């Protein structure tokens, strides 16, 4: 069989979220906000905050270990590791290399990060799929891991209420079976709108200085209204384009797993696709926006709740800083079934 015929499917998923919960009530003591405003405008009730020793590589390693255990695999079985993060442990080396060491993965495998902010997990899935279809890698770990609490300005009420920390991981595997796993995909980006959601300092163009720290330029800044507008349009369009590419209608999709940024974005996308919210599982209320971790967290929860069944069509879609976006249609596959 030629390697071009290989399919790539998600064999297992795993998660890790920090224990510490930060509620809207606590936030309303830190900035001028209220539980009512946050819930009405975003759907968020609480988020998780990582402590010392809970960096993206730690959270990611725990999530990956759980996914491997559920797949009945060991670290030695992994042929490729991709970590999606916008909050790497350190500027270099990659979070993937740190995670590789923590998990005890083999040394003869590629380990690297993908930087596509909230779209990172979708980007990483597609990069992994394309590397695996060549036949060179049988099993991959794709991890979304974030510690957004480290880049949030805790005095800026327009952003600090939205974000949280966590990690999710997927074990990908190749199979000769056709029509299963990752079917269609689309990725896009628009760097002309980079400033709508960005961190101005801390990189090589503007290294952290006493001035940049004082001015808070190392923190995440967002034009929420504009990002919201782009997110709804691009996520709905991406879903429609992937469905058309695969010759599938939205009625045939069992579950839509969107990036969890704001419940009103999910509602607007669902409405544009003419799909009821019962097919848009959401955990926003408990985790907030965890960027690259949000899709694997939501996917794992839907799987654990018994929602996702063998053969289900699932459409995942993301949007984030860059701007970046991506969508993947997959058919859930459980080889033992
Ligand atoms: O992960 C991908 C990227 N992120 C997103 O997709 C997020 C996209 N954006 C959003 O989710 C929403 O735009 C927000 C939740 C950030 C804001 O919701 P909004 O309905 O667009 O509110 P707004 O920015 O228009 O603000 C409305 C009012 C303003 O006051 P005035 O000017 O009307 O007096 C804000 O100053 O609400 C005020 N405000 C707040 N009030 C209480 C902004 N943040 C807060 C707050 N608490 N935390």
CSV table of C-alpha atoms and ligand atoms in Angstrom, one decimal:
chain,number,residue,atom,x,y,z
A,1,UNK,CA,0.0,0.0,0.0
A,2,UNK,CA,1.4,3.4,-0.9
A,3,UNK,CA,1.9,5.8,2.0
A,4,UNK,CA,-0.3,8.4,0.3
A,5,UNK,CA,-3.2,6.3,1.2
A,6,UNK,CA,-2.6,6.4,4.9
A,7,UNK,CA,-5.3,8.1,7.1
A,8,UNK,CA,-4.4,9.8,10.4
A,9,UNK,CA,-6.8,9.6,13.3
A,10,UNK,CA,-7.0,10.7,17.0
A,11,UNK,CA,-6.5,7.5,19.0
A,12,UNK,CA,-6.8,9.1,22.5
A,13,UNK,CA,-7.0,12.4,24.2
A,14,UNK,CA,-5.8,13.6,27.7
A,15,UNK,CA,-5.9,16.8,29.7
A,16,UNK,CA,-4.4,18.6,32.6
A,17,UNK,CA,-5.7,21.8,34.3
A,18,UNK,CA,-4.3,23.5,37.4
A,19,UNK,CA,-6.2,23.0,40.7
A,20,UNK,CA,-6.4,26.7,41.5
A,21,UNK,CA,-9.7,28.2,40.4
A,22,UNK,CA,-10.1,32.0,40.0
A,23,UNK,CA,-13.8,33.0,40.2
A,24,UNK,CA,-15.5,36.1,38.8
A,25,UNK,CA,-16.2,37.1,42.4
A,26,UNK,CA,-12.5,37.1,43.2
A,27,UNK,CA,-11.7,39.1,40.0
A,28,UNK,CA,-14.3,41.7,40.9
A,29,UNK,CA,-12.1,42.4,44.0
A,30,UNK,CA,-9.1,42.9,41.7
A,31,UNK,CA,-10.5,45.1,38.9
A,32,UNK,CA,-13.7,47.1,38.3
A,33,UNK,CA,-15.8,44.3,37.0
A,34,UNK,CA,-18.7,42.0,38.1
A,35,UNK,CA,-19.7,38.4,37.8
A,36,UNK,CA,-22.8,39.6,35.9
A,37,UNK,CA,-20.7,41.5,33.3
A,38,UNK,CA,-18.3,38.7,32.7
A,39,UNK,CA,-20.9,36.0,32.4
A,40,UNK,CA,-23.2,38.1,30.2
A,41,UNK,CA,-20.4,39.3,27.9
A,42,UNK,CA,-18.3,36.1,27.7
A,43,UNK,CA,-20.0,33.1,29.4
A,44,UNK,CA,-17.1,32.7,31.8
A,45,UNK,CA,-17.6,31.9,35.5
A,46,UNK,CA,-14.2,30.8,36.5
A,47,UNK,CA,-10.8,29.9,35.1
A,48,UNK,CA,-7.8,27.9,36.3
A,49,UNK,CA,-4.5,29.5,37.2
A,50,UNK,CA,-1.2,27.6,37.1
A,51,UNK,CA,1.2,27.9,40.1
A,52,UNK,CA,5.0,27.6,40.2
A,53,UNK,CA,6.1,24.3,38.7
A,54,UNK,CA,3.0,24.2,36.5
A,55,UNK,CA,4.5,25.5,33.3
A,56,UNK,CA,3.1,24.6,29.8
A,57,UNK,CA,5.7,21.8,29.5
A,58,UNK,CA,4.5,20.4,32.9
A,59,UNK,CA,0.8,20.7,32.1
A,60,UNK,CA,1.4,19.4,28.6
A,61,UNK,CA,3.5,16.4,29.9
A,62,UNK,CA,0.7,15.4,32.2
A,63,UNK,CA,-2.0,15.7,29.5
A,64,UNK,CA,0.2,13.7,27.1
A,65,UNK,CA,0.9,11.0,29.7
A,66,UNK,CA,-2.9,10.6,30.2
A,67,UNK,CA,-3.5,10.4,26.4
A,68,UNK,CA,-0.8,7.8,26.0
A,69,UNK,CA,-2.1,5.7,28.9
A,70,UNK,CA,-5.6,5.8,27.5
A,71,UNK,CA,-4.2,4.7,24.2
A,72,UNK,CA,-2.4,1.8,25.9
A,73,UNK,CA,0.9,3.2,24.7
A,74,UNK,CA,4.2,4.2,26.3
A,75,UNK,CA,6.5,7.2,25.6
A,76,UNK,CA,8.7,4.9,23.5
A,77,UNK,CA,5.9,4.5,21.0
A,78,UNK,CA,5.9,8.2,20.1
A,79,UNK,CA,7.6,9.1,16.8
A,80,UNK,CA,6.8,12.9,16.6
A,81,UNK,CA,5.9,15.6,19.1
A,82,UNK,CA,4.4,19.0,18.3
A,83,UNK,CA,3.5,21.5,21.0
A,84,UNK,CA,1.2,24.4,20.2
A,85,UNK,CA,1.6,27.3,22.6
A,86,UNK,CA,1.7,31.1,22.7
A,87,UNK,CA,3.2,31.0,26.2
A,88,UNK,CA,6.3,28.9,25.9
A,89,UNK,CA,8.1,28.1,29.2
A,90,UNK,CA,11.1,30.1,27.9
A,91,UNK,CA,11.9,31.9,24.5
A,92,UNK,CA,14.1,28.9,23.7
A,93,UNK,CA,14.5,26.0,23.7
A,94,UNK,CA,11.1,24.9,22.5
A,95,UNK,CA,8.5,23.8,25.0
A,96,UNK,CA,8.3,20.6,23.0
A,97,UNK,CA,12.0,19.8,23.9
A,98,UNK,CA,11.3,20.5,27.6
A,99,UNK,CA,8.2,18.3,27.4
A,100,UNK,CA,10.1,15.5,25.6
A,101,UNK,CA,12.6,15.4,28.5
A,102,UNK,CA,9.8,15.4,31.1
A,103,UNK,CA,7.9,12.6,29.4
A,104,UNK,CA,11.0,10.6,28.5
A,105,UNK,CA,10.3,10.4,24.8
A,106,UNK,CA,12.9,8.9,22.5
A,107,UNK,CA,15.8,11.1,21.2
A,108,UNK,CA,15.4,10.0,17.6
A,109,UNK,CA,12.2,11.9,17.0
A,110,UNK,CA,11.4,15.5,15.9
A,111,UNK,CA,10.1,17.8,18.7
A,112,UNK,CA,9.1,21.3,17.9
A,113,UNK,CA,6.6,24.1,18.8
A,114,UNK,CA,4.0,25.7,16.5
A,115,UNK,CA,3.2,29.3,17.2
A,116,UNK,CA,-0.3,30.1,16.0
A,117,UNK,CA,-1.9,31.4,19.2
A,118,UNK,CA,-5.5,30.2,19.7
A,119,UNK,CA,-5.4,28.3,16.4
A,120,UNK,CA,-2.2,26.5,17.4
A,121,UNK,CA,-3.8,23.1,18.1
A,122,UNK,CA,-5.5,23.0,14.7
A,123,UNK,CA,-2.3,24.1,13.0
A,124,UNK,CA,-0.3,21.4,14.8
A,125,UNK,CA,-2.8,18.7,14.0
A,126,UNK,CA,-2.5,19.5,10.3
A,127,UNK,CA,1.3,19.7,10.3
A,128,UNK,CA,1.4,16.3,12.1
A,129,UNK,CA,-1.1,14.8,9.7
A,130,UNK,CA,0.9,15.9,6.7
A,131,UNK,CA,4.2,14.6,8.2
A,132,UNK,CA,2.5,11.3,9.1
A,133,UNK,CA,0.8,10.6,5.8
A,134,UNK,CA,4.2,10.3,4.2
A,135,UNK,CA,4.6,7.1,6.3
A,136,UNK,CA,7.6,8.4,8.1
A,137,UNK,CA,5.9,8.7,11.5
A,138,UNK,CA,3.4,6.1,12.8
A,139,UNK,CA,2.4,7.9,16.1
A,140,UNK,CA,2.5,11.5,17.1
A,141,UNK,CA,1.7,13.5,20.2
A,142,UNK,CA,0.0,16.9,19.5
A,143,UNK,CA,-0.2,19.0,22.6
A,144,UNK,CA,-1.8,22.4,23.3
A,145,UNK,CA,-0.4,23.9,26.5
A,146,UNK,CA,-0.8,27.4,27.8
A,147,UNK,CA,-0.1,29.6,30.9
A,148,UNK,CA,-1.9,32.7,29.8
A,149,UNK,CA,-2.0,34.0,33.4
A,150,UNK,CA,1.7,34.8,32.9
A,151,UNK,CA,1.1,37.3,30.0
A,152,UNK,CA,-2.2,38.8,31.2
A,153,UNK,CA,-2.2,42.3,32.7
A,154,UNK,CA,-4.1,41.7,36.0
A,155,UNK,CA,-5.0,45.4,36.1
A,156,UNK,CA,-6.6,45.4,32.7
A,157,UNK,CA,-10.3,44.5,33.1
A,158,UNK,CA,-10.8,44.2,29.3
A,159,UNK,CA,-8.6,41.1,29.1
A,160,UNK,CA,-7.8,39.7,32.5
A,161,UNK,CA,-11.3,38.3,32.9
A,162,UNK,CA,-11.1,36.2,29.8
A,163,UNK,CA,-8.1,33.9,29.9
A,164,UNK,CA,-7.0,30.8,31.8
A,165,UNK,CA,-4.4,28.1,32.0
A,166,UNK,CA,-4.4,24.4,30.9
A,167,UNK,CA,-3.3,21.7,28.5
A,168,UNK,CA,-4.8,19.1,26.3
A,169,UNK,CA,-3.1,16.4,24.2
A,170,UNK,CA,-4.0,14.0,21.4
A,171,UNK,CA,-2.3,10.8,20.3
A,172,UNK,CA,-2.4,10.6,16.5
A,173,UNK,CA,-1.9,7.3,14.7
A,174,UNK,CA,-1.8,6.2,11.0
A,175,UNK,CA,-4.1,3.6,9.6
A,176,UNK,CA,-4.6,2.1,6.2
A,177,UNK,CA,-8.4,2.4,6.6
A,178,UNK,CA,-9.9,5.0,4.4
A,179,UNK,CA,-12.4,7.8,5.2
A,180,UNK,CA,-11.5,7.9,8.9
A,181,UNK,CA,-9.6,10.4,11.1
A,182,UNK,CA,-8.6,13.8,9.8
A,183,UNK,CA,-10.5,14.3,6.5
A,184,UNK,CA,-10.5,17.9,5.4
A,185,UNK,CA,-8.6,20.9,6.6
A,186,UNK,CA,-8.0,24.6,6.0
A,187,UNK,CA,-5.6,27.0,7.6
A,188,UNK,CA,-5.3,30.8,7.1
A,189,UNK,CA,-3.6,33.9,8.5
A,190,UNK,CA,-3.7,37.7,8.2
A,191,UNK,CA,-0.6,39.4,9.6
A,192,UNK,CA,-1.9,42.8,8.5
A,193,UNK,CA,-4.1,42.6,11.6
A,194,UNK,CA,-1.4,41.4,14.0
A,195,UNK,CA,-1.9,44.4,16.3
A,196,UNK,CA,-5.5,43.5,17.2
A,197,UNK,CA,-4.2,40.9,19.6
A,198,UNK,CA,-0.5,41.0,20.5
A,199,UNK,CA,2.3,41.3,23.0
A,200,UNK,CA,4.5,44.4,22.1
A,201,UNK,CA,7.7,43.6,24.0
A,202,UNK,CA,9.7,40.7,25.3
A,203,UNK,CA,10.8,39.4,21.9
A,204,UNK,CA,14.0,40.4,19.9
A,205,UNK,CA,12.4,43.5,18.3
A,206,UNK,CA,11.8,44.9,21.8
A,207,UNK,CA,13.6,43.0,24.5
A,208,UNK,CA,12.2,43.4,28.0
A,209,UNK,CA,13.6,46.6,29.7
A,210,UNK,CA,12.8,48.4,32.8
A,211,UNK,CA,10.8,50.9,30.7
A,212,UNK,CA,8.9,48.2,28.8
A,213,UNK,CA,8.0,46.5,32.1
A,214,UNK,CA,6.9,49.8,33.7
A,215,UNK,CA,4.7,50.5,30.6
A,216,UNK,CA,3.3,47.0,30.7
A,217,UNK,CA,4.3,46.3,27.1
A,218,UNK,CA,5.2,42.7,27.8
A,219,UNK,CA,1.5,42.0,28.5
A,220,UNK,CA,-1.2,40.7,26.1
A,221,UNK,CA,-3.3,43.5,24.6
A,222,UNK,CA,-6.4,43.0,22.6
A,223,UNK,CA,-9.0,45.1,20.6
A,224,UNK,CA,-11.8,42.8,21.8
A,225,UNK,CA,-14.5,44.3,19.6
A,226,UNK,CA,-12.6,43.9,16.4
A,227,UNK,CA,-11.3,40.5,17.3
A,228,UNK,CA,-14.8,39.4,18.0
A,229,UNK,CA,-16.0,40.6,14.6
A,230,UNK,CA,-13.3,38.8,12.7
A,231,UNK,CA,-13.7,35.7,14.8
A,232,UNK,CA,-17.4,35.2,14.0
A,233,UNK,CA,-17.0,35.8,10.3
A,234,UNK,CA,-13.8,33.7,9.8
A,235,UNK,CA,-14.9,30.8,12.0
A,236,UNK,CA,-18.2,30.5,10.2
A,237,UNK,CA,-16.6,30.8,6.8
A,238,UNK,CA,-13.9,28.2,7.7
A,239,UNK,CA,-16.5,25.7,8.7
A,240,UNK,CA,-18.5,26.2,5.5
A,241,UNK,CA,-15.4,25.9,3.3
A,242,UNK,CA,-14.2,22.7,5.0
A,243,UNK,CA,-17.6,21.2,4.8
A,244,UNK,CA,-17.8,22.1,1.1
A,245,UNK,CA,-14.3,20.7,0.5
A,246,UNK,CA,-15.4,17.3,2.0
A,247,UNK,CA,-18.9,17.3,0.4
A,248,UNK,CA,-20.5,17.2,3.9
A,249,UNK,CA,-23.4,19.3,5.2
A,250,UNK,CA,-23.5,20.8,8.6
A,251,UNK,CA,-26.5,18.6,9.4
A,252,UNK,CA,-24.2,15.5,9.1
A,253,UNK,CA,-21.7,16.9,11.7
A,254,UNK,CA,-22.4,15.3,15.1
A,255,UNK,CA,-20.2,17.8,17.1
A,256,UNK,CA,-18.7,21.2,16.5
A,257,UNK,CA,-15.7,21.8,18.7
A,258,UNK,CA,-14.8,25.4,18.4
A,259,UNK,CA,-12.0,27.4,20.1
A,260,UNK,CA,-13.5,28.5,23.4
A,261,UNK,CA,-13.1,32.3,23.4
A,262,UNK,CA,-16.5,33.7,24.1
A,263,UNK,CA,-19.9,32.0,24.3
A,264,UNK,CA,-21.4,34.8,22.2
A,265,UNK,CA,-18.9,34.0,19.4
A,266,UNK,CA,-20.0,30.3,19.6
A,267,UNK,CA,-23.6,31.3,19.4
A,268,UNK,CA,-23.1,33.6,16.5
A,269,UNK,CA,-21.1,30.9,14.6
A,270,UNK,CA,-23.8,28.2,15.4
A,271,UNK,CA,-26.5,30.6,14.2
A,272,UNK,CA,-24.7,31.3,10.9
A,273,UNK,CA,-24.3,27.6,10.3
A,274,UNK,CA,-27.9,27.0,11.3
A,275,UNK,CA,-26.9,24.5,13.9
A,276,UNK,CA,-28.3,24.3,17.5
A,277,UNK,CA,-26.0,25.1,20.4
A,278,UNK,CA,-26.6,21.5,21.7
A,279,UNK,CA,-24.1,20.4,19.0
A,280,UNK,CA,-21.5,23.0,20.2
A,281,UNK,CA,-20.1,21.6,23.5
A,282,UNK,CA,-18.6,24.3,25.6
A,283,UNK,CA,-16.5,24.4,28.8
A,284,UNK,CA,-15.9,28.1,28.7
A,285,UNK,CA,-17.8,28.7,31.9
A,286,UNK,CA,-15.2,26.7,33.8
A,287,UNK,CA,-11.9,27.4,32.0
A,288,UNK,CA,-12.3,30.7,30.1
A,289,UNK,CA,-10.1,31.1,27.0
A,290,UNK,CA,-7.1,28.7,27.2
A,291,UNK,CA,-5.9,29.5,23.7
A,292,UNK,CA,-4.2,26.4,22.1
A,293,UNK,CA,-5.4,24.2,24.9
A,294,UNK,CA,-9.1,25.0,24.5
A,295,UNK,CA,-10.0,22.7,21.7
A,296,UNK,CA,-8.3,19.5,23.1
A,297,UNK,CA,-9.9,20.4,26.5
A,298,UNK,CA,-13.3,20.6,24.9
A,299,UNK,CA,-12.8,17.6,22.8
A,300,UNK,CA,-11.6,15.5,25.7
A,301,UNK,CA,-14.6,16.6,27.8
A,302,UNK,CA,-17.1,15.7,25.0
A,303,UNK,CA,-15.4,12.3,24.7
A,304,UNK,CA,-15.3,11.6,28.4
A,305,UNK,CA,-19.0,12.6,28.7
A,306,UNK,CA,-19.8,9.8,26.2
A,307,UNK,CA,-21.0,12.3,23.6
A,308,UNK,CA,-18.5,11.3,20.9
A,309,UNK,CA,-19.1,7.9,19.3
A,310,UNK,CA,-17.2,5.8,16.7
A,311,UNK,CA,-18.0,7.1,13.3
A,312,UNK,CA,-19.1,10.6,14.4
A,313,UNK,CA,-18.2,13.5,12.1
A,314,UNK,CA,-16.5,16.3,14.2
A,315,UNK,CA,-15.7,19.8,13.0
A,316,UNK,CA,-13.1,21.7,15.0
A,317,UNK,CA,-12.5,25.3,14.2
A,318,UNK,CA,-10.2,28.0,15.7
A,319,UNK,CA,-9.4,31.6,15.5
A,320,UNK,CA,-6.7,33.7,17.2
A,321,UNK,CA,-3.8,36.1,17.3
A,322,UNK,CA,-1.9,36.5,14.1
A,323,UNK,CA,-4.5,36.7,13.0
A,324,UNK,CA,-4.7,33.0,12.4
A,325,UNK,CA,-7.5,30.5,11.9
A,326,UNK,CA,-8.0,26.9,11.0
A,327,UNK,CA,-10.7,24.2,10.7
A,328,UNK,CA,-10.5,20.4,10.5
A,329,UNK,CA,-13.2,17.9,9.8
A,330,UNK,CA,-12.6,14.4,11.2
A,331,UNK,CA,-14.4,11.1,11.5
A,332,UNK,CA,-13.9,9.7,15.0
A,333,UNK,CA,-12.3,6.3,14.8
A,334,UNK,CA,-12.0,3.6,17.4
A,335,UNK,CA,-10.0,0.8,15.8
A,336,UNK,CA,-11.3,-1.9,18.2
A,337,UNK,CA,-15.0,-1.2,17.1
B,1,LIG,O1,-9.0,33.7,21.5
B,1,LIG,C1,-9.3,34.5,20.4
B,1,LIG,C2,-9.3,35.9,20.6
B,1,LIG,N1,-10.2,36.4,21.6
B,1,LIG,C3,-11.5,36.6,21.4
B,1,LIG,O2,-12.1,36.1,20.5
B,1,LIG,C4,-12.2,37.6,22.2
B,1,LIG,C5,-13.0,38.5,21.4
B,1,LIG,N2,-13.7,39.6,22.1
B,1,LIG,C6,-14.6,39.4,23.1
B,1,LIG,O3,-14.8,38.3,23.5
B,1,LIG,C7,-15.4,40.6,23.5
B,1,LIG,O4,-15.2,41.7,22.7
B,1,LIG,C8,-15.1,41.1,25.0
B,1,LIG,C9,-15.6,40.0,26.0
B,1,LIG,C10,-13.6,41.2,25.1
B,1,LIG,C11,-15.7,42.4,25.3
B,1,LIG,O5,-17.1,42.3,25.1
B,1,LIG,P1,-17.9,43.5,24.3
B,1,LIG,O6,-19.3,43.2,24.3
B,1,LIG,O7,-17.2,43.7,23.0
B,1,LIG,O8,-17.6,44.7,25.2
B,1,LIG,P2,-16.9,46.1,24.9
B,1,LIG,O9,-15.4,45.9,24.7
B,1,LIG,O10,-17.7,46.8,23.8
B,1,LIG,O11,-17.1,46.9,26.2
B,1,LIG,C12,-18.4,47.4,26.7
B,1,LIG,C13,-18.2,48.2,27.9
B,1,LIG,C14,-17.2,49.2,27.8
B,1,LIG,O12,-17.6,50.4,28.6
B,1,LIG,P3,-18.3,51.6,27.8
B,1,LIG,O13,-17.2,52.1,26.9
B,1,LIG,O14,-19.5,51.1,27.1
B,1,LIG,O15,-18.6,52.5,29.0
B,1,LIG,C15,-16.0,48.6,28.5
B,1,LIG,O16,-15.1,49.6,29.1
B,1,LIG,O17,-17.8,47.3,29.0
B,1,LIG,C16,-16.7,47.8,29.6
B,1,LIG,N3,-15.9,46.7,30.1
B,1,LIG,C17,-16.1,46.1,31.2
B,1,LIG,N4,-16.9,46.3,32.2
B,1,LIG,C18,-16.9,45.5,33.3
B,1,LIG,C19,-14.8,46.1,29.4
B,1,LIG,N5,-14.4,45.1,30.2
B,1,LIG,C20,-15.1,45.1,31.3
B,1,LIG,C21,-15.1,44.3,32.5
B,1,LIG,N6,-16.0,44.5,33.4
B,1,LIG,N7,-14.3,43.2,32.6
